[in-house]
């Protein structure tokens, strides 16, 4: 049997049901656990703490599957966890063909992400057809891949599973980056899915992450609500998520910026797929930092600005530099707004918490010499639950502000 025994007093976080065991908390390992093998984690006094997946190459040396001494880790365990996650989403999410079915630690499956895309008109709450896309980001879920794929197809009724484990975080687990078919048919070149009444092309093979930023669904709906008759700037637009939402909401004009020509080409296909008037939209293939300043210098002004940049802080060491980058775009974002204008601003850097993000945005408002008022604090949708024991799960945070 594989047993990991912790150093004295290192059991505290596990007793609070935080699922990670750091290498420096471990006193000794008995047995020869291979990557992903199940280990029993014990406190220094021998008390049972949990069953976990062992990861010999990572500083996060083990991730707890279960705190229940009577719960074995077997095929039935994965079937139960996956079924529960799918049932929760079906009960909680509707009106969309793109949903996060499994969100790692919050669903008791550390290191696993699964998104589900359903063809146009389909709804996650009812339909079983579509495409499952997975990311396996830890040794434990990697070792149980087959069981997880079987559980996913059975819980959803969807036979098609594609893997997008092309994420650098796998290197910390000693795993190579990998993509490919796991079950069913090869995914089509694009899936057209619909969210909040807007159709989007999703390329699960080559798109970012699993193809689409599912986490911004509620925020796109909010932009749709407030876009009527407004001139909108959407910075870091990717395939036009917020831009299309603004057009659907009746925006007068939408200017969008992204440095990926491919993403912009898809965004334009999305305009067509929705039958919107292409003349209402302008797409700028350019660097956002420079373009924001240029637009300001040219006297362009907007009623609604969205800033949804990529992760500027990959880890704690990058926080200072990232903070300057967030401040830079938010400062120009504020300056580009007309009086009464709205700013939707986001950070998806886990290393920057919501308090720090708000401080950065406040600094930007001060430097822009505007009175900015927070109307709403924003985050990911209900399909990205945040485990109370695991605050690290909160990566996406945002603010809706209005300037006086
Ligand atoms: N809001 C989008 C997701 C944004 S992802 C949605 O709802 O779908 C971040 C985007 O920023 C990516 O598309 C990436 O191509 C783009 N990007 C990264 N660095 C950039 C830069 N310096 N200038 C412009 N775009 C950039």
Coordinates of C-alpha atoms and ligand atoms in Angstrom, one line a residue:
X1 CA 0.0 0.0 0.0
X2 CA 1.2 3.5 -0.8
X3 CA 1.2 5.8 2.2
X4 CA 2.2 9.5 2.5
X5 CA 2.8 10.7 6.0
X6 CA 2.9 14.4 6.7
X7 CA 5.2 16.3 9.0
X8 CA 3.8 17.3 12.4
X9 CA 1.1 20.1 12.1
X10 CA 1.1 19.9 8.3
X11 CA -2.4 18.3 8.3
X12 CA -4.2 21.6 9.1
X13 CA -5.1 22.6 5.5
X14 CA -6.3 19.1 4.7
X15 CA -8.5 19.1 7.8
X16 CA -10.1 22.2 6.3
X17 CA -10.6 20.2 3.1
X18 CA -8.0 22.0 1.0
X19 CA -7.1 19.3 -1.6
X20 CA -3.4 19.9 -2.1
X21 CA -0.4 18.3 -0.4
X22 CA 2.8 20.2 -1.0
X23 CA 6.1 18.3 -1.2
X24 CA 7.6 20.2 1.7
X25 CA 4.7 19.0 4.0
X26 CA 5.6 15.4 3.5
X27 CA 7.7 13.5 6.1
X28 CA 7.9 10.1 4.3
X29 CA 6.5 8.0 1.5
X30 CA 5.9 4.3 1.9
X31 CA 5.5 2.0 -1.1
X32 CA 6.6 3.0 -4.6
X33 CA 3.7 5.1 -6.0
X34 CA 3.9 5.7 -9.7
X35 CA 2.7 9.0 -11.2
X36 CA -1.1 9.3 -10.6
X37 CA -1.2 6.3 -8.3
X38 CA -3.5 6.5 -5.3
X39 CA -1.9 7.1 -1.9
X40 CA -3.3 7.3 1.5
X41 CA -2.4 10.5 3.2
X42 CA -1.9 10.4 7.0
X43 CA -1.1 13.0 9.6
X44 CA 2.1 12.6 11.6
X45 CA 0.1 10.8 14.3
X46 CA -1.1 8.2 11.8
X47 CA -4.6 9.6 11.4
X48 CA -6.3 9.1 8.0
X49 CA -6.6 12.4 6.1
X50 CA -7.6 11.4 2.6
X51 CA -7.0 9.4 -0.5
X52 CA -4.9 11.3 -3.1
X53 CA -3.3 11.1 -6.5
X54 CA 0.5 11.1 -6.2
X55 CA 2.5 13.3 -8.5
X56 CA 6.3 12.7 -8.1
X57 CA 7.4 15.6 -10.3
X58 CA 5.3 18.4 -9.0
X59 CA 5.6 20.6 -5.9
X60 CA 2.0 19.8 -5.4
X61 CA 3.0 16.2 -4.6
X62 CA -0.5 14.9 -4.1
X63 CA -4.1 16.0 -4.8
X64 CA -6.9 14.6 -2.7
X65 CA -9.6 12.7 -4.4
X66 CA -11.7 12.0 -1.2
X67 CA -11.6 12.9 2.5
X68 CA -13.9 9.9 3.2
X69 CA -12.0 6.9 4.7
X70 CA -14.6 4.5 3.3
X71 CA -14.5 5.8 -0.3
X72 CA -12.2 3.7 -2.6
X73 CA -10.8 5.3 -5.8
X74 CA -12.0 3.2 -8.6
X75 CA -14.0 3.4 -11.8
X76 CA -17.2 3.8 -9.8
X77 CA -15.7 6.8 -8.0
X78 CA -15.1 8.6 -11.3
X79 CA -18.5 7.7 -12.5
X80 CA -20.1 9.2 -9.4
X81 CA -18.0 12.4 -9.5
X82 CA -18.7 13.0 -13.2
X83 CA -22.4 12.2 -13.0
X84 CA -22.8 14.6 -10.1
X85 CA -21.0 17.4 -12.0
X86 CA -23.1 16.8 -15.1
X87 CA -26.3 16.8 -13.1
X88 CA -25.4 20.0 -11.3
X89 CA -24.7 21.8 -14.6
X90 CA -28.0 20.5 -16.1
X91 CA -29.8 21.9 -13.1
X92 CA -28.0 25.2 -13.0
X93 CA -27.2 26.2 -16.5
X94 CA -29.6 26.8 -19.4
X95 CA -29.9 29.0 -22.5
X96 CA -26.5 28.1 -23.8
X97 CA -24.8 25.5 -26.0
X98 CA -21.4 26.0 -24.3
X99 CA -20.9 24.9 -20.7
X100 CA -18.1 23.9 -18.3
X101 CA -19.1 20.5 -17.2
X102 CA -16.1 19.9 -14.9
X103 CA -14.1 22.5 -13.2
X104 CA -11.2 20.7 -11.4
X105 CA -11.0 20.9 -7.7
X106 CA -14.5 22.4 -7.3
X107 CA -15.9 19.2 -8.8
X108 CA -13.7 16.9 -6.8
X109 CA -11.5 16.1 -9.8
X110 CA -8.3 18.1 -9.4
X111 CA -6.6 19.0 -12.6
X112 CA -9.5 18.2 -14.9
X113 CA -11.3 20.7 -17.1
X114 CA -14.2 19.6 -19.4
X115 CA -16.2 21.9 -21.6
X116 CA -19.2 20.7 -23.6
X117 CA -20.3 22.3 -26.9
X118 CA -23.6 21.6 -28.4
X119 CA -24.6 22.4 -32.0
X120 CA -26.7 25.4 -32.7
X121 CA -30.1 25.4 -31.1
X122 CA -29.1 22.7 -28.6
X123 CA -29.1 23.4 -24.9
X124 CA -26.9 21.8 -22.3
X125 CA -30.0 21.3 -20.1
X126 CA -31.6 18.9 -22.6
X127 CA -29.4 17.8 -25.4
X128 CA -26.9 14.9 -25.4
X129 CA -25.4 15.6 -28.9
X130 CA -22.3 17.7 -29.3
X131 CA -18.6 17.7 -28.5
X132 CA -16.8 17.2 -25.2
X133 CA -13.3 18.8 -24.9
X134 CA -11.0 17.9 -22.0
X135 CA -7.8 19.2 -20.5
X136 CA -5.9 16.8 -18.2
X137 CA -3.5 18.9 -16.1
X138 CA -2.3 16.7 -13.3
X139 CA -0.9 13.2 -13.0
X140 CA -4.0 11.8 -11.2
X141 CA -6.5 12.6 -13.9
X142 CA -4.0 11.6 -16.5
X143 CA -3.7 8.1 -15.0
X144 CA -7.5 7.8 -14.8
X145 CA -8.1 9.2 -18.3
X146 CA -9.9 6.1 -19.7
X147 CA -12.3 5.9 -16.7
X148 CA -13.0 9.6 -16.9
X149 CA -13.7 9.5 -20.7
X150 CA -16.1 6.5 -20.2
X151 CA -17.8 8.3 -17.3
X152 CA -18.2 11.5 -19.4
X153 CA -19.8 9.7 -22.4
X154 CA -22.1 7.8 -20.2
X155 CA -23.2 10.8 -18.1
X156 CA -23.8 13.1 -21.1
X157 CA -24.9 10.7 -23.8
X158 CA -22.3 12.4 -26.0
X159 CA -19.9 10.0 -27.7
X160 CA -17.4 12.6 -28.9
X161 CA -14.4 13.4 -26.7
X162 CA -11.4 15.5 -27.8
X163 CA -8.3 16.3 -25.7
X164 CA -6.7 19.7 -25.6
X165 CA -4.0 19.0 -23.1
X166 CA -1.6 21.4 -24.9
X167 CA -1.0 23.5 -21.7
X168 CA 2.4 24.2 -20.3
X169 CA 1.3 23.4 -16.8
X170 CA 1.6 19.8 -17.7
X171 CA 5.4 20.1 -17.7
X172 CA 5.3 20.7 -13.9
X173 CA 3.6 17.3 -13.7
X174 CA 6.2 15.6 -15.8
X175 CA 3.7 15.2 -18.6
X176 CA 4.0 16.1 -22.3
X177 CA 1.6 18.4 -24.0
X178 CA -0.9 16.4 -26.1
X179 CA -4.0 16.8 -28.2
X180 CA -6.2 14.3 -30.0
X181 CA -9.3 12.2 -30.2
X182 CA -10.2 10.3 -27.1
X183 CA -13.6 8.9 -28.2
X184 CA -16.2 9.0 -31.0
X185 CA -15.7 11.1 -34.1
X186 CA -13.1 13.6 -35.1
X187 CA -14.5 17.1 -34.2
X188 CA -15.7 19.1 -37.2
X189 CA -13.6 22.1 -38.3
X190 CA -16.0 24.4 -36.5
X191 CA -19.0 23.8 -34.2
X192 CA -21.6 26.5 -34.3
X193 CA -23.0 26.9 -30.8
X194 CA -25.3 29.5 -29.4
X195 CA -25.2 31.5 -26.2
X196 CA -27.6 34.1 -25.0
X197 CA -29.2 33.9 -28.5
X198 CA -25.9 34.6 -30.3
X199 CA -24.3 32.1 -32.6
X200 CA -20.5 31.5 -32.3
X201 CA -18.1 29.4 -34.3
X202 CA -16.0 27.2 -32.0
X203 CA -12.8 25.5 -33.3
X204 CA -12.1 22.9 -30.6
X205 CA -8.9 21.7 -32.3
X206 CA -7.1 25.0 -32.8
X207 CA -9.0 27.6 -30.7
X208 CA -7.7 29.0 -27.4
X209 CA -8.2 26.7 -24.4
X210 CA -11.0 24.3 -25.4
X211 CA -12.1 26.7 -28.2
X212 CA -14.2 29.3 -26.5
X213 CA -14.1 31.4 -23.3
X214 CA -17.1 29.7 -21.7
X215 CA -16.4 31.5 -18.4
X216 CA -17.5 34.9 -19.7
X217 CA -21.1 33.9 -20.6
X218 CA -22.8 35.9 -17.9
X219 CA -20.6 38.9 -18.6
X220 CA -21.4 38.8 -22.3
X221 CA -25.1 38.7 -21.4
X222 CA -24.6 41.8 -19.3
X223 CA -22.9 43.6 -22.1
X224 CA -25.8 42.7 -24.3
X225 CA -28.2 44.2 -21.8
X226 CA -26.3 47.6 -21.7
X227 CA -25.2 47.9 -25.3
X228 CA -28.3 49.5 -26.8
X229 CA -27.5 52.6 -28.9
X230 CA -24.0 52.7 -27.5
X231 CA -20.7 52.9 -29.3
X232 CA -18.7 50.0 -28.0
X233 CA -14.9 49.2 -27.8
X234 CA -14.0 45.6 -27.2
X235 CA -10.3 45.1 -26.5
X236 CA -8.8 41.6 -26.6
X237 CA -11.9 40.4 -28.5
X238 CA -10.7 36.9 -29.5
X239 CA -13.5 35.5 -31.8
X240 CA -15.7 38.5 -30.9
X241 CA -17.5 37.2 -27.8
X242 CA -18.4 40.5 -26.3
X243 CA -18.6 42.2 -29.7
X244 CA -21.3 39.9 -30.9
X245 CA -23.1 40.3 -27.6
X246 CA -23.0 44.1 -28.0
X247 CA -24.3 43.8 -31.6
X248 CA -27.1 41.6 -30.5
X249 CA -28.0 44.1 -27.8
X250 CA -28.3 46.9 -30.4
X251 CA -25.0 48.7 -30.2
X252 CA -24.7 51.5 -32.7
X253 CA -21.1 50.7 -33.6
X254 CA -18.6 48.1 -32.3
X255 CA -14.8 48.5 -32.6
X256 CA -12.8 45.4 -31.7
X257 CA -9.1 44.8 -31.2
X258 CA -7.1 41.6 -31.1
X259 CA -3.6 40.6 -32.2
X260 CA -4.7 37.3 -33.6
X261 CA -5.8 37.5 -37.3
X262 CA -7.2 34.0 -37.1
X263 CA -9.5 34.9 -34.2
X264 CA -10.6 38.1 -36.0
X265 CA -11.5 36.0 -39.1
X266 CA -13.7 33.8 -37.0
X267 CA -15.2 36.9 -35.4
X268 CA -16.2 38.2 -38.8
X269 CA -17.7 34.8 -39.6
X270 CA -19.7 35.1 -36.4
X271 CA -21.2 38.5 -37.6
X272 CA -22.3 36.7 -40.8
X273 CA -23.7 33.7 -38.9
X274 CA -25.9 36.0 -36.9
X275 CA -27.1 38.1 -39.9
X276 CA -25.8 41.3 -38.3
X277 CA -24.9 44.3 -40.4
X278 CA -21.1 44.0 -40.9
X279 CA -20.9 47.8 -41.4
X280 CA -21.6 48.2 -37.7
X281 CA -18.4 46.4 -36.8
X282 CA -14.7 47.3 -37.2
X283 CA -12.0 44.8 -36.5
X284 CA -8.4 45.9 -35.7
X285 CA -5.7 43.4 -36.0
X286 CA -3.2 45.1 -33.8
X287 CA -1.5 45.4 -30.4
X288 CA -4.0 46.5 -27.8
X289 CA -1.6 48.7 -25.8
X290 CA -0.6 50.8 -28.7
X291 CA -4.0 50.9 -30.4
X292 CA -5.8 52.1 -27.2
X293 CA -3.4 55.0 -27.1
X294 CA -3.7 55.7 -30.8
X295 CA -7.5 55.7 -30.6
X296 CA -7.4 58.2 -27.7
X297 CA -4.9 60.4 -29.5
X298 CA -7.2 60.4 -32.6
X299 CA -10.1 61.6 -30.4
X300 CA -12.2 58.4 -30.6
X301 CA -14.6 58.1 -27.7
X302 CA -16.9 55.3 -26.6
X303 CA -19.9 54.7 -24.4
X304 CA -18.9 51.2 -23.4
X305 CA -15.5 49.7 -23.2
X306 CA -14.6 46.0 -22.5
X307 CA -11.1 45.0 -21.5
X308 CA -10.6 41.2 -21.3
X309 CA -6.9 40.7 -21.6
X310 CA -5.0 37.3 -21.5
X311 CA -3.4 36.3 -18.2
X312 CA -0.7 38.9 -17.6
X313 CA 0.6 37.3 -14.4
X314 CA 1.5 33.6 -15.0
X315 CA 2.7 33.3 -11.4
X316 CA 3.5 35.4 -8.3
X317 CA 6.9 36.6 -9.6
X318 CA 5.1 38.4 -12.5
X319 CA 2.6 40.3 -10.3
X320 CA 4.3 43.7 -10.4
X321 CA 4.8 43.7 -14.2
X322 CA 1.3 42.5 -14.7
X323 CA -0.1 45.2 -12.4
X324 CA 1.6 47.8 -14.6
X325 CA 0.1 46.3 -17.7
X326 CA -3.4 46.2 -16.2
X327 CA -3.1 49.7 -15.0
X328 CA -1.9 50.9 -18.5
X329 CA -4.9 49.5 -20.4
X330 CA -7.5 50.5 -17.7
X331 CA -6.1 54.1 -17.6
X332 CA -6.5 54.4 -21.4
X333 CA -9.8 52.6 -21.2
X334 CA -11.2 55.2 -18.7
X335 CA -9.9 58.0 -20.9
X336 CA -11.7 56.6 -23.9
X337 CA -15.1 56.8 -22.2
X338 CA -17.6 59.5 -22.6
X339 CA -19.2 60.9 -19.4
X340 CA -21.6 58.3 -18.1
X341 CA -19.7 55.6 -20.0
X342 CA -19.4 52.0 -18.8
X343 CA -16.1 50.0 -18.4
X344 CA -16.2 46.2 -18.1
X345 CA -12.7 45.2 -17.0
X346 CA -11.3 41.8 -16.2
X347 CA -8.3 39.9 -15.0
X348 CA -7.9 36.2 -15.3
X349 CA -4.6 36.1 -13.5
X350 CA -4.9 33.8 -10.5
X351 CA -1.9 35.5 -8.9
X352 CA -3.8 38.8 -8.7
X353 CA -6.7 38.7 -6.3
X354 CA -9.9 40.7 -6.5
X355 CA -8.7 43.2 -3.9
X356 CA -5.5 43.9 -5.7
X357 CA -7.3 44.1 -9.0
X358 CA -9.7 46.7 -7.6
X359 CA -6.7 48.7 -6.3
X360 CA -5.0 48.7 -9.7
X361 CA -8.3 49.9 -11.4
X362 CA -8.7 52.6 -8.8
X363 CA -5.1 53.8 -9.5
X364 CA -5.9 53.9 -13.2
X365 CA -9.1 55.9 -12.6
X366 CA -7.1 58.4 -10.4
X367 CA -4.5 58.8 -13.1
X368 CA -7.2 59.3 -15.7
X369 CA -8.7 61.9 -13.4
X370 CA -12.2 60.4 -13.5
X371 CA -14.6 59.5 -10.8
X372 CA -15.3 55.8 -11.3
X373 CA -18.1 54.0 -9.5
X374 CA -18.3 50.2 -9.2
X375 CA -21.8 49.1 -10.3
X376 CA -21.1 45.4 -10.0
X377 CA -18.4 42.9 -9.2
X378 CA -18.1 40.3 -11.8
X379 CA -16.8 36.7 -12.1
X380 CA -17.2 33.5 -14.0
X381 CA -20.6 31.8 -14.4
X382 CA -22.2 29.2 -12.1
X383 CA -20.6 26.4 -14.1
X384 CA -17.2 27.5 -12.6
X385 CA -18.0 27.0 -8.9
X386 CA -15.5 28.2 -6.3
X387 CA -14.8 25.7 -3.5
X388 CA -14.7 27.6 -0.2
X389 CA -11.8 25.5 0.9
X390 CA -9.9 26.3 -2.3
X391 CA -9.7 30.1 -3.0
X392 CA -7.0 29.4 -5.6
X393 CA -9.9 28.4 -7.9
X394 CA -10.9 32.0 -8.3
X395 CA -9.1 33.2 -11.4
X396 CA -11.5 35.4 -13.3
X397 CA -12.6 38.6 -11.6
X398 CA -14.0 41.7 -13.1
X399 CA -15.6 45.1 -12.4
X400 CA -18.4 47.0 -14.1
X401 CA -17.7 50.6 -13.6
X402 CA -19.4 53.8 -14.6
X403 CA -17.6 57.1 -14.8
X404 CA -19.3 60.3 -13.8
Ligands
LIG1 N1 -13.1 38.3 -24.4 C1 -12.8 37.1 -25.2 C2 -11.6 36.4 -24.7 C3 -10.3 37.2 -24.7 S1 -8.9 36.1 -24.6 C4 -14.1 36.3 -25.3 O1 -15.1 36.6 -24.6 O2 -14.1 35.3 -26.1 C5 -7.6 37.3 -24.8 C6 -7.3 37.7 -26.3 O3 -6.3 38.7 -26.2 C7 -6.8 36.6 -27.2 O4 -7.7 36.5 -28.3 C8 -5.4 37.1 -27.7 O5 -5.2 36.9 -29.1 C9 -5.5 38.6 -27.4 N2 -4.2 39.3 -27.2 C10 -3.2 38.9 -26.4 N3 -2.2 39.8 -26.4 C11 -2.7 40.9 -27.1 C12 -2.2 42.2 -27.4 N4 -1.0 42.6 -26.9 N5 -2.9 43.0 -28.2 C13 -4.1 42.6 -28.7 N6 -4.7 41.4 -28.4 C14 -3.9 40.5 -27.6

